[in-house]
Amino acid sequence: MNNTVFKNIWSKTKKYLYWFYKSYIWIFILLFLFDIITKHVFLSIYGGWDNVLNNFYPKDITFIPGFISFTLTLNPGAGFGMLGNVDNEVLRRTLLIGISVIMTGVFVLYYSLRFKKLNGVYKGILMALTAGAFGNLIDRAFYPNGYVIDFIKFDFMDFPVFNIADSVLVISIIVLIIYMIYDTIKNSKKDPEVKDENDDLNKNI
């Protein structure tokens, strides 16, 4: 009896684990946690919120000389500083939180409705996009003044300081566009073959 119960539990557990793996939700969890953890690591390096808000003097921490360094920056806007010049804090936070909520909601809704029809690539990309949008949403909703913590800086070019969530969003969108082009080309090549087969069938009839 005990063995039977254990086998049933294990069977159901394997089923749920397999669904969890195929759903690619683990990508969302890993990327979201990585974003939040890295932000707090660099916040602690600079002495926490009290020090950062009251006596903030940015200093670079070299990671790869001449390529990447770290410098903690409080971004009041969206990715790469967009909308950061809106002076009214309530309006700015409302706009930015609204944008993040809408983005996250669209990704989740589309994922839910199309779950069975989406292949693994699309599922992975959508989970990454959701993680990126949700990562910065947490900052805007709960951190002082709606600041988003940025810390990655390119030393070889003039580029805004960014974070893991920004990187995930940009890379996911690029990968999505490339894969959509590839998928469209692949499907377009299949269509003529189907048409030729139908023409042959019609001739035989």
Short mmCIF file of C-alpha atoms in Angstrom, two decimals:
data_model
loop_
_atom_site.label_atom_id
_atom_site.label_comp_id
_atom_site.label_asym_id
_atom_site.label_seq_id
_atom_site.Cartn_x
_atom_site.Cartn_y
_atom_site.Cartn_z
CA MET A 1 0.00 0.00 0.00
CA ASN A 2 2.75 2.40 0.96
CA ASN A 3 4.70 1.54 -2.19
CA THR A 4 1.62 2.17 -4.31
CA VAL A 5 1.02 5.56 -2.70
CA PHE A 6 4.69 6.47 -3.13
CA LYS A 7 4.63 5.44 -6.80
CA ASN A 8 1.51 7.53 -7.43
CA ILE A 9 3.04 10.58 -5.74
CA TRP A 10 6.29 10.13 -7.63
CA SER A 11 4.42 9.68 -10.92
CA LYS A 12 2.47 12.91 -10.39
CA THR A 13 5.61 14.73 -9.25
CA LYS A 14 7.48 13.69 -12.42
CA LYS A 15 4.52 14.85 -14.49
CA TYR A 16 4.51 18.31 -12.87
CA LEU A 17 8.30 18.59 -13.07
CA TYR A 18 8.19 17.72 -16.76
CA TRP A 19 5.47 20.34 -17.33
CA PHE A 20 7.51 22.90 -15.39
CA TYR A 21 10.56 22.15 -17.52
CA LYS A 22 8.63 22.31 -20.81
CA SER A 23 6.84 25.51 -19.75
CA TYR A 24 10.20 27.34 -19.46
CA ILE A 25 8.97 29.14 -16.35
CA TRP A 26 12.31 28.25 -14.79
CA ILE A 27 13.92 30.70 -17.23
CA PHE A 28 11.75 33.48 -15.79
CA ILE A 29 12.64 32.49 -12.21
CA LEU A 30 16.40 32.28 -12.85
CA LEU A 31 16.64 35.57 -14.76
CA PHE A 32 14.37 37.44 -12.35
CA LEU A 33 16.35 36.26 -9.30
CA PHE A 34 19.66 36.99 -11.02
CA ASP A 35 18.51 40.55 -11.75
CA ILE A 36 17.25 41.22 -8.21
CA ILE A 37 20.27 39.62 -6.51
CA THR A 38 22.86 41.47 -8.61
CA LYS A 39 21.13 44.81 -7.94
CA HIS A 40 21.21 44.23 -4.19
CA VAL A 41 24.82 43.04 -4.28
CA PHE A 42 25.96 46.30 -5.86
CA LEU A 43 23.66 48.31 -3.62
CA SER A 44 25.33 46.73 -0.59
CA ILE A 45 28.80 47.37 -2.03
CA TYR A 46 27.97 51.08 -2.10
CA GLY A 47 26.66 51.05 1.47
CA GLY A 48 22.91 50.51 1.07
CA TRP A 49 20.05 52.92 0.43
CA ASP A 50 20.91 55.37 3.24
CA ASN A 51 24.40 55.96 1.94
CA VAL A 52 23.39 55.96 -1.70
CA LEU A 53 20.50 58.41 -1.29
CA ASN A 54 22.24 60.81 1.10
CA ASN A 55 25.88 60.68 0.14
CA PHE A 56 26.21 59.11 -3.28
CA TYR A 57 29.52 59.41 -5.07
CA PRO A 58 29.72 57.03 -8.04
CA LYS A 59 32.98 55.22 -8.53
CA ASP A 60 33.86 52.69 -11.17
CA ILE A 61 34.81 49.12 -10.34
CA THR A 62 36.77 47.70 -13.28
CA PHE A 63 35.63 44.26 -14.39
CA ILE A 64 37.23 43.86 -17.82
CA PRO A 65 39.74 46.71 -18.40
CA GLY A 66 38.73 48.91 -21.31
CA PHE A 67 35.52 46.95 -21.85
CA ILE A 68 33.15 46.69 -18.85
CA SER A 69 33.10 48.31 -15.45
CA PHE A 70 30.51 48.63 -12.68
CA THR A 71 29.17 51.92 -11.38
CA LEU A 72 25.99 52.13 -9.34
CA THR A 73 23.46 54.52 -10.91
CA LEU A 74 19.94 55.28 -9.77
CA ASN A 75 17.79 55.52 -12.88
CA PRO A 76 14.49 57.39 -12.42
CA GLY A 77 13.33 56.41 -15.92
CA ALA A 78 12.75 53.32 -18.00
CA GLY A 79 15.40 51.27 -19.77
CA PHE A 80 18.49 53.35 -20.58
CA GLY A 81 16.99 56.45 -18.90
CA MET A 82 13.83 56.92 -20.98
CA LEU A 83 11.16 59.11 -19.29
CA GLY A 84 13.65 59.95 -16.56
CA ASN A 85 13.22 63.69 -17.22
CA VAL A 86 9.59 63.71 -16.02
CA ASP A 87 9.75 65.94 -12.93
CA ASN A 88 6.50 64.86 -11.30
CA GLU A 89 7.42 61.73 -9.32
CA VAL A 90 3.85 60.42 -9.01
CA LEU A 91 3.24 60.81 -12.76
CA ARG A 92 6.62 59.30 -13.64
CA ARG A 93 6.17 56.29 -11.38
CA THR A 94 2.60 55.77 -12.59
CA LEU A 95 3.66 55.86 -16.25
CA LEU A 96 6.62 53.55 -15.75
CA ILE A 97 4.78 51.06 -13.54
CA GLY A 98 1.87 51.10 -15.99
CA ILE A 99 4.19 50.36 -18.91
CA SER A 100 5.84 47.48 -17.02
CA VAL A 101 2.48 46.03 -15.93
CA ILE A 102 1.09 46.22 -19.48
CA MET A 103 4.23 44.63 -20.96
CA THR A 104 4.23 41.83 -18.39
CA GLY A 105 0.48 41.29 -18.78
CA VAL A 106 0.71 41.08 -22.58
CA PHE A 107 3.56 38.56 -22.43
CA VAL A 108 1.77 36.39 -19.84
CA LEU A 109 -1.60 36.56 -21.65
CA TYR A 110 -0.11 35.70 -25.02
CA TYR A 111 1.91 32.89 -23.44
CA SER A 112 -1.17 31.48 -21.68
CA LEU A 113 -3.41 31.60 -24.76
CA ARG A 114 -0.80 30.20 -27.14
CA PHE A 115 0.94 27.81 -24.72
CA LYS A 116 0.16 24.56 -26.58
CA LYS A 117 1.01 26.03 -30.00
CA LEU A 118 4.28 27.72 -29.06
CA ASN A 119 7.55 25.87 -29.53
CA GLY A 120 10.35 25.91 -26.99
CA VAL A 121 12.14 28.89 -28.53
CA TYR A 122 9.10 31.17 -28.33
CA LYS A 123 8.31 30.00 -24.79
CA GLY A 124 11.87 30.70 -23.66
CA ILE A 125 11.90 34.16 -25.25
CA LEU A 126 8.54 35.12 -23.71
CA MET A 127 9.67 33.98 -20.28
CA ALA A 128 12.86 36.03 -20.63
CA LEU A 129 10.90 39.11 -21.74
CA THR A 130 8.56 38.72 -18.76
CA ALA A 131 11.50 38.40 -16.38
CA GLY A 132 13.10 41.57 -17.73
CA ALA A 133 9.90 43.60 -17.52
CA PHE A 134 9.04 42.27 -14.06
CA GLY A 135 12.56 42.83 -12.73
CA ASN A 136 12.45 46.59 -13.35
CA LEU A 137 8.79 46.72 -12.25
CA ILE A 138 9.86 45.66 -8.75
CA ASP A 139 12.32 48.56 -8.59
CA ARG A 140 9.78 51.15 -9.74
CA ALA A 141 7.06 49.91 -7.43
CA PHE A 142 8.99 49.40 -4.18
CA TYR A 143 12.31 51.28 -4.22
CA PRO A 144 12.71 54.91 -3.04
CA ASN A 145 11.52 57.48 -5.60
CA GLY A 146 10.86 54.67 -8.06
CA TYR A 147 14.58 54.37 -8.80
CA VAL A 148 15.81 51.47 -10.92
CA ILE A 149 19.27 50.21 -9.96
CA ASP A 150 21.68 50.20 -12.92
CA PHE A 151 25.33 49.19 -12.59
CA ILE A 152 26.79 47.83 -15.86
CA LYS A 153 28.84 50.26 -17.93
CA PHE A 154 30.56 49.87 -21.29
CA ASP A 155 33.94 51.62 -21.17
CA PHE A 156 34.64 51.43 -24.90
CA MET A 157 31.59 53.47 -25.97
CA ASP A 158 29.24 56.22 -24.78
CA PHE A 159 26.29 54.12 -23.67
CA PRO A 160 23.80 54.47 -20.77
CA VAL A 161 24.46 52.42 -17.64
CA PHE A 162 22.11 49.43 -17.51
CA ASN A 163 21.23 46.31 -15.52
CA ILE A 164 20.50 42.63 -16.09
CA ALA A 165 16.78 43.22 -16.73
CA ASP A 166 17.59 45.77 -19.47
CA SER A 167 20.03 43.32 -21.03
CA VAL A 168 17.51 40.50 -20.95
CA LEU A 169 14.82 42.65 -22.59
CA VAL A 170 17.08 43.88 -25.39
CA ILE A 171 18.67 40.49 -26.12
CA SER A 172 15.26 38.73 -26.01
CA ILE A 173 13.74 41.21 -28.47
CA ILE A 174 16.70 40.81 -30.85
CA VAL A 175 16.51 37.01 -30.63
CA LEU A 176 12.72 37.15 -31.11
CA ILE A 177 13.03 39.25 -34.28
CA ILE A 178 15.76 37.00 -35.71
CA TYR A 179 13.81 33.84 -34.92
CA MET A 180 10.56 35.25 -36.35
CA ILE A 181 12.38 36.05 -39.61
CA TYR A 182 13.91 32.57 -39.64
CA ASP A 183 10.54 30.95 -38.86
CA THR A 184 8.79 32.94 -41.58
CA ILE A 185 11.40 31.97 -44.17
CA LYS A 186 11.23 28.32 -43.10
CA ASN A 187 7.44 28.23 -43.36
CA SER A 188 7.44 30.04 -46.70
CA LYS A 189 9.69 27.33 -48.12
CA LYS A 190 7.25 24.66 -47.02
CA ASP A 191 4.24 26.27 -48.72
CA PRO A 192 5.38 25.80 -52.34
CA GLU A 193 6.03 22.12 -51.63
CA VAL A 194 2.51 21.69 -50.30
CA LYS A 195 1.13 23.54 -53.32
CA ASP A 196 3.08 21.31 -55.72
CA GLU A 197 1.78 18.20 -53.98
CA ASN A 198 -1.79 19.44 -54.24
CA ASP A 199 -1.29 20.24 -57.94
CA ASP A 200 0.00 16.71 -58.56
CA LEU A 201 -2.98 15.24 -56.76
CA ASN A 202 -5.37 17.34 -58.81
CA LYS A 203 -3.68 16.22 -62.05
CA ASN A 204 -3.96 12.57 -61.07
CA ILE A 205 -7.65 13.02 -60.28
#
